[in-house]
Coordinates of C-alpha atoms in Angstrom, one line a residue:
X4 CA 19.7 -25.9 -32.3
X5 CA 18.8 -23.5 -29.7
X6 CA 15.5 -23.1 -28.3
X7 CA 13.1 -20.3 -27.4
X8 CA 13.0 -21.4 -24.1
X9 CA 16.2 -22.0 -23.5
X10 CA 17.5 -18.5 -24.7
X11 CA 14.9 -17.6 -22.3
X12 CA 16.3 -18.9 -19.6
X13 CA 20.1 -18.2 -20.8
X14 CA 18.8 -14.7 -20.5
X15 CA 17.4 -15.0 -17.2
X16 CA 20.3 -16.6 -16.0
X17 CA 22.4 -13.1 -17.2
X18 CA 21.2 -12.1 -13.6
X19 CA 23.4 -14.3 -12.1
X20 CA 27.4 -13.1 -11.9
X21 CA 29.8 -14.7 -14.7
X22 CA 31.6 -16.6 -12.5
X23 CA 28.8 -18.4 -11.6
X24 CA 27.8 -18.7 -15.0
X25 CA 30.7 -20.5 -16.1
X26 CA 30.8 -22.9 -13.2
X27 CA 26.9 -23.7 -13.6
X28 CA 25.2 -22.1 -16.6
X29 CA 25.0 -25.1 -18.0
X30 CA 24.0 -27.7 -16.0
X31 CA 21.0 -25.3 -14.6
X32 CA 19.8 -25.1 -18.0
X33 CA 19.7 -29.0 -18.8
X34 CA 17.9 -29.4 -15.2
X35 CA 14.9 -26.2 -16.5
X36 CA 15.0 -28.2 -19.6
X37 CA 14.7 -31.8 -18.6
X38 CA 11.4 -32.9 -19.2
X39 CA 10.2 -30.3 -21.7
X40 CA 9.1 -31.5 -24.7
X41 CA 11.2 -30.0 -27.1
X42 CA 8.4 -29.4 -29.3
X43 CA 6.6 -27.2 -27.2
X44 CA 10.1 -25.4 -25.7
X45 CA 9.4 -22.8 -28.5
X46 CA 6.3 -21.6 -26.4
X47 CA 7.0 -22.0 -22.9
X48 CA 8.6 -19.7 -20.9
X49 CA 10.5 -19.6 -17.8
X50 CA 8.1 -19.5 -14.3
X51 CA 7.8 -16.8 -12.3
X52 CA 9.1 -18.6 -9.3
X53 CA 11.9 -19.8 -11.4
X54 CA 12.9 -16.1 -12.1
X55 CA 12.4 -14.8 -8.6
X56 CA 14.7 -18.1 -7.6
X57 CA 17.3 -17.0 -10.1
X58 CA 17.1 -13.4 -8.8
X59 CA 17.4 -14.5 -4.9
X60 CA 20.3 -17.0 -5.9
X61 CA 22.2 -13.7 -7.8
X62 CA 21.8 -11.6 -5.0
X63 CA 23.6 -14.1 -2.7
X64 CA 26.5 -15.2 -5.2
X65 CA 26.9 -11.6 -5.4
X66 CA 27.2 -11.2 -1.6
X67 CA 29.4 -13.9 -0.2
X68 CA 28.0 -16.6 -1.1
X69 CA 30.5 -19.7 -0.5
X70 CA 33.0 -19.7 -3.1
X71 CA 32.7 -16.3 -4.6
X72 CA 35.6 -14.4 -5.5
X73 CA 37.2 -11.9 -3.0
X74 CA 35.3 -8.9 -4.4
X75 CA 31.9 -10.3 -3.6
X76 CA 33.4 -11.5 -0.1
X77 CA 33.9 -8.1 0.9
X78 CA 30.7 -6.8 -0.3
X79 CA 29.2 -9.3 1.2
X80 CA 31.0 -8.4 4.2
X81 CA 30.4 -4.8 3.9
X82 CA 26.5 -5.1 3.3
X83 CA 26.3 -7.0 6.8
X84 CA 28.1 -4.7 8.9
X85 CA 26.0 -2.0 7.4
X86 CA 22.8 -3.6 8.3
X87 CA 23.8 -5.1 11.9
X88 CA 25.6 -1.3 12.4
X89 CA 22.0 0.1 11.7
X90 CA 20.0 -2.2 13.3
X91 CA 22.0 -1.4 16.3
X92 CA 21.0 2.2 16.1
X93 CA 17.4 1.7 15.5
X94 CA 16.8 -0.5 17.7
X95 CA 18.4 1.3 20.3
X96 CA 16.1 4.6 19.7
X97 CA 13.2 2.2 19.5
X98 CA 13.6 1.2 23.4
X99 CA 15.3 4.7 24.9
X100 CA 12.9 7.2 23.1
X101 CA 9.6 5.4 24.1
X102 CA 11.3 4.8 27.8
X103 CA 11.7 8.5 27.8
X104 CA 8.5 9.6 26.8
X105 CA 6.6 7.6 29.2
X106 CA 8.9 8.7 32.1
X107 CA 7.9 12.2 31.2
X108 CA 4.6 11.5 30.8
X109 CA 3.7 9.5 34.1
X110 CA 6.1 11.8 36.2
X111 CA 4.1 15.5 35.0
X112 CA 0.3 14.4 36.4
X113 CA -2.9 13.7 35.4
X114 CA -3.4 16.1 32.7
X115 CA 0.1 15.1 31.0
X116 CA -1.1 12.1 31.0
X117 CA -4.4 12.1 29.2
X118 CA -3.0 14.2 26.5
X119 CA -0.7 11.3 26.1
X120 CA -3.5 9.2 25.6
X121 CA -5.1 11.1 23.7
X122 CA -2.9 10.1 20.8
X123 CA -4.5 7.1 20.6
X124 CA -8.2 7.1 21.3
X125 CA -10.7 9.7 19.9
X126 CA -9.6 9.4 16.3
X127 CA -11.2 6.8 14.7
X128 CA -10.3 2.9 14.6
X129 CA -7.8 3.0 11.9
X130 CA -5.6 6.4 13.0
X131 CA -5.8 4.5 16.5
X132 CA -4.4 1.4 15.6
X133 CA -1.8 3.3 13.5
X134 CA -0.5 5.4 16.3
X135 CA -0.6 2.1 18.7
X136 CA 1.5 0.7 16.1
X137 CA 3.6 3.1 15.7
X138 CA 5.1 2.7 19.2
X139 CA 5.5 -1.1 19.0
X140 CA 6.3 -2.0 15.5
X141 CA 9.9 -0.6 16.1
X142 CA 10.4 -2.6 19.2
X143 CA 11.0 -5.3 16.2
X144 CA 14.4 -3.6 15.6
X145 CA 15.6 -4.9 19.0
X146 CA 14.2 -8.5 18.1
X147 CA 16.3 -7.9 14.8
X148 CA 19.6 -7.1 16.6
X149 CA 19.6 -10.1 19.2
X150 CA 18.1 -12.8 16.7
X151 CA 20.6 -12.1 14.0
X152 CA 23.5 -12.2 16.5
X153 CA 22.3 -15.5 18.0
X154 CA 21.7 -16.8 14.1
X155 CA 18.1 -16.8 14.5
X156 CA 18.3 -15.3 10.8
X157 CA 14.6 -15.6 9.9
X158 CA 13.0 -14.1 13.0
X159 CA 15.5 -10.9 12.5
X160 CA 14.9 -10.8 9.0
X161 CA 10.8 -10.5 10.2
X162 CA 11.5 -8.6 13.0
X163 CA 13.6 -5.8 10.8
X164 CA 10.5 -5.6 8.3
X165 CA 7.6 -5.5 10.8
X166 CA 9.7 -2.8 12.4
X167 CA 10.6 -1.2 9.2
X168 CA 6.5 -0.7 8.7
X169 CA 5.1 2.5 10.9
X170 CA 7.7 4.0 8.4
X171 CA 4.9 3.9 5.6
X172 CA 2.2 5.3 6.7
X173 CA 2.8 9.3 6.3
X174 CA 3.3 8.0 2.4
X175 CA 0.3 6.2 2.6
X176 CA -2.0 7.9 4.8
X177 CA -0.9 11.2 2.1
X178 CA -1.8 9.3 -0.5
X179 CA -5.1 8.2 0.6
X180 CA -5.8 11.7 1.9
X181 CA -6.1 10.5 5.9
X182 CA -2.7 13.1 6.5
X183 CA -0.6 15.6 4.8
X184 CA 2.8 15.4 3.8
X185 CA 4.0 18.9 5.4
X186 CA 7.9 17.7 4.6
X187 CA 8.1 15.2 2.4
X188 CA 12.1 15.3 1.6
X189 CA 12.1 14.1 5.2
X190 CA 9.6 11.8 5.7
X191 CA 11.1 10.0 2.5
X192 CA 14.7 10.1 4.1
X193 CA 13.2 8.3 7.2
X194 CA 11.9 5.5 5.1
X195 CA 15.0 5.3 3.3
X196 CA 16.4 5.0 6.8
X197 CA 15.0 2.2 7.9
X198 CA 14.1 0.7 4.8
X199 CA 17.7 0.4 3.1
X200 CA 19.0 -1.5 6.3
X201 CA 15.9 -3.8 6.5
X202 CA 16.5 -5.0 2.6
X203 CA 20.1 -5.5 3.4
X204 CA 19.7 -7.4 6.4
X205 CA 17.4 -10.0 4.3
X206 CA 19.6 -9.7 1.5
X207 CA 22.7 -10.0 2.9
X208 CA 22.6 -12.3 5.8
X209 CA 21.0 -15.8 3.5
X210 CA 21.9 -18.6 4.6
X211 CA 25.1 -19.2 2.6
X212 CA 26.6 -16.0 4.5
X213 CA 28.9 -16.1 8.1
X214 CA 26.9 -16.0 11.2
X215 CA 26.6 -11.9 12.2
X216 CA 29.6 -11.0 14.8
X217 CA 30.1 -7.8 16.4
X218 CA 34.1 -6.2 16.0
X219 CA 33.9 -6.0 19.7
X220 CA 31.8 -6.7 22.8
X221 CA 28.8 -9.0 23.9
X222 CA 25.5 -8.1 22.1
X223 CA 24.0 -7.3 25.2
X224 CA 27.1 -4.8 26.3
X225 CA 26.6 -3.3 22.8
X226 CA 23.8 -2.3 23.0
X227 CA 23.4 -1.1 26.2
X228 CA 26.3 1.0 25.2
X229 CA 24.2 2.3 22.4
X230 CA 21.3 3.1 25.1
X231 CA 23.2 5.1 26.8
X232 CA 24.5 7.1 24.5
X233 CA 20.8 7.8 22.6
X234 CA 19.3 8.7 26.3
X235 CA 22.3 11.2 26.9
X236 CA 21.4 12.6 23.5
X237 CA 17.9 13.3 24.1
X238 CA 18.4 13.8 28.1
X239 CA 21.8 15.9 28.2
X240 CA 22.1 17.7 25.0
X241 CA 18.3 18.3 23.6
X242 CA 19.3 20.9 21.5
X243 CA 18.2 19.2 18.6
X244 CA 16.0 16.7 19.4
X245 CA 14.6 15.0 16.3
X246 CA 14.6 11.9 14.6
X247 CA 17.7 11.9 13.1
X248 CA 19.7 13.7 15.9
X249 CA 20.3 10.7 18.6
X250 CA 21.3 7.8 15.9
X251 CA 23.4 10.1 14.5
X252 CA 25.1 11.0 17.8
X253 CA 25.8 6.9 18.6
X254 CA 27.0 6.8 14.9
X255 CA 29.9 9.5 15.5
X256 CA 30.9 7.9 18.5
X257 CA 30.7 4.5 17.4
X258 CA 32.3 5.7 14.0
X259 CA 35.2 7.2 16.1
X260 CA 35.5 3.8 17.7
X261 CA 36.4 1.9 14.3
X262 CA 38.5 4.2 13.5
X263 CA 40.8 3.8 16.0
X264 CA 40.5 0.7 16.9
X265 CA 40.9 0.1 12.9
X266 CA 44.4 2.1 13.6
X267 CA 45.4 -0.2 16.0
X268 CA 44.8 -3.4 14.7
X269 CA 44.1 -3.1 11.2
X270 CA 44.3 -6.7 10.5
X271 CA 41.0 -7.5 12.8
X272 CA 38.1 -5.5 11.7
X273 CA 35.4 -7.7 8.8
X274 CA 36.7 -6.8 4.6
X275 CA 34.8 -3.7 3.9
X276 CA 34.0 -2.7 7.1
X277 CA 35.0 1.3 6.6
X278 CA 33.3 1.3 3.5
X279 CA 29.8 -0.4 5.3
X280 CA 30.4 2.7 8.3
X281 CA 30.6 5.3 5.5
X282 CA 27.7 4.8 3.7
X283 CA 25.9 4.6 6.7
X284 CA 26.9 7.8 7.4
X285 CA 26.4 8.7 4.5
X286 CA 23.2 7.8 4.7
X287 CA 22.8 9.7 8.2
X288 CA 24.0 12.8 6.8
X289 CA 21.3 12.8 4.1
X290 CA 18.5 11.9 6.6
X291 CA 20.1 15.3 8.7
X292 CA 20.5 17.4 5.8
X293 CA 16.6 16.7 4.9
X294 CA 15.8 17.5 8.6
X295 CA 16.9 20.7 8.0
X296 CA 16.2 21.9 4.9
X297 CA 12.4 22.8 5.7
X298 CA 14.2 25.2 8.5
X299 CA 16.0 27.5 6.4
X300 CA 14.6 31.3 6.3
X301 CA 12.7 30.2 9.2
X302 CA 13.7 31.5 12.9
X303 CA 14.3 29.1 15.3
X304 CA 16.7 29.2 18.0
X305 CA 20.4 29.7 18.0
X306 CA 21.2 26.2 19.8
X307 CA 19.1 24.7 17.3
X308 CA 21.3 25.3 14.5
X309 CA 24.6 25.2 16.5
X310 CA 23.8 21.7 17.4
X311 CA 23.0 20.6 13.8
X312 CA 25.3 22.4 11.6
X313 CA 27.8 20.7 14.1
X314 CA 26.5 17.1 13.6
X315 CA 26.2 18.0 10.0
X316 CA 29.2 18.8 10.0
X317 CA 30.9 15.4 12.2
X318 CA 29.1 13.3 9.8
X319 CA 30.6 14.8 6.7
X320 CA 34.2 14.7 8.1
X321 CA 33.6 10.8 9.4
X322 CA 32.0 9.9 6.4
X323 CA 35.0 11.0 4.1
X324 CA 37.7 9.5 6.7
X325 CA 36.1 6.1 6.9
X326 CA 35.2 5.9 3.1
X327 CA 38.9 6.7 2.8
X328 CA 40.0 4.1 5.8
X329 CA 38.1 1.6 4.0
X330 CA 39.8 2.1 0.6
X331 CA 43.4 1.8 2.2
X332 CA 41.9 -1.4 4.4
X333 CA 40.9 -2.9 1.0
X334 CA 44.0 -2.1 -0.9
X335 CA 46.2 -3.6 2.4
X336 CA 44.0 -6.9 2.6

């Protein structure tokens, strides 16, 4: 006769994909039940840490874990290259855009350079330690990129999160009534940003997945590349400069890349990877779509909206040609 408990835990196993049930379903539930008196199985229930272990072990069964079958592979697959891809991008605005600013800032005298510091003295202790934050939490998205690629796993799973942080505080700080929200379709977009890859980094990269490769080049090369390309962005074409605009520009280029080196040698790219690239344009393209929307009825200049509408515009058309790339990659493998 069937227990309480161990319906319980049948149930909670139901996180956990069937064909991992069937292999294991029931020798987990003889090891939760060994030692229970079955007398008092009627009023016990599972523990939390047994249900949060349950939920971490169905997350990686469902994204490559060893063994899974080929649809879980290539999710697996596809949820990596989506986070490395991001953290790439991150972590290359998180080094060029500071670089930048302080180059301005120490190159235009004295008075540029106190109302530099100004941001971050004068305004009480916590505002202060948020804005000091704000520039060095991101550097954690560098930390990210080279630790996962040397299969340092857990300092780039830290290093995404602690970066992931300064992302919070306009949320917070509205909530607690220290700022005000002026966009908050935006401000949400960028958390979603950074947020999204940081979760599938941890979630995807456990320590039943492949170490993290790039398709091509040496880490360092790689990103360098992506340097360059975010300081020509801000430097050469500043039409547009917000948050969104230089990631956005190393994702068309980069995007353009795969594509053609996909056409070349289709046989060599990671399972999924098209379909990874188009949701993080995807992804892009709602983060530039939110950028602009508080701009509309509003005058600002011509180049402004050239430049946008056009990246808009790059993003859509990628998006739909690697989301359809990656369905003809899938259907050839």
């Amino acid at each position: 006769m069937t227990t309480l408990l161990e319906a319980r835990y049948r149930t909670v196993l139901r996180l956990l994909p069937a064909y991992y049930r069937r292999e294991r379903e029931e020798e987990m539930v003889e090891t939760y039940l060994w030692g229970v008196d079955r007398d008092t199985q009627d009023q016990s229930r599972p523990t939390v840490g047994e249900v949060a272990s349950i939920a971490a072990l169905a997350v990686r069964s469902r994204l490559g874990a060893a063994g899974a079958p080929r649809r879980y592979a290539v999710l697996g697959s596809g949820v990596r290259l989506f986070a490395l891809s991001a953290v790439l991008l991150l972590a290359a605005s998180a080094v060029v855009e500071p670089v930048l600013r302080l180059t301005w800032t120490f190159t235009r005298g004295s008075a540029e350079r106190r109302l530099f510091l100004s941001d971050f003295t004068g305004h009480g202790i916590v505002t202060d330690t948020v804005a000091v934050a704000q520039w060095i939490l991101p550097l954690g998205w560098t930390v990210a990129y080279f630790a996962l690629l040397h299969d340092r796993r857990r300092l780039a799973r830290t290093g995404a999160l602690v970066a992931a942080l300064p992302s919070l505080w306009p949320l917070i700080g509205s909530l607690a009534g220290a700022t005000i929200l002026t966009e908050p379709a935006f401000v949400a977009m960028l958390a979603l940003l950074v947020w999204l890859p940081a979760l599938a980094l941890c979630a995807a990269h456990h320590r039943d997945a492949p170490p993290a490769r790039l398709p091509a080049g040496t880490p360092g090369l790689v990103f360098m590349a992506a340097c360059v390309l975010t300081g020509a962005s801000l430097v050469l074409l500043p039409a547009a400069t917000d948050l969104v605009w230089a990631p956005a520009n190393c994702f068309v280029v980069g995007a353009l890349g795969w594509l053609v080196w996909n056409v070349r040698r289709p046989d060599r790219g990671a399972p999924g990877g098209g379909l990874a690239l188009a949701a993080l344009g995807l992804l892009l393209l709602a983060v530039r779509v939110a950028a602009l929307y508080p701009w509309l009825g509003v005058p600002v200049p011509a180049g402004y909206w050239n430049s946008s509408l056009g990246q808009t515009s790059a993003l859509a058309l990628l998006t739909v040609a690697l989301a359809v790339a990656g369905r003809r990659e899938l259907a050839a493998r």
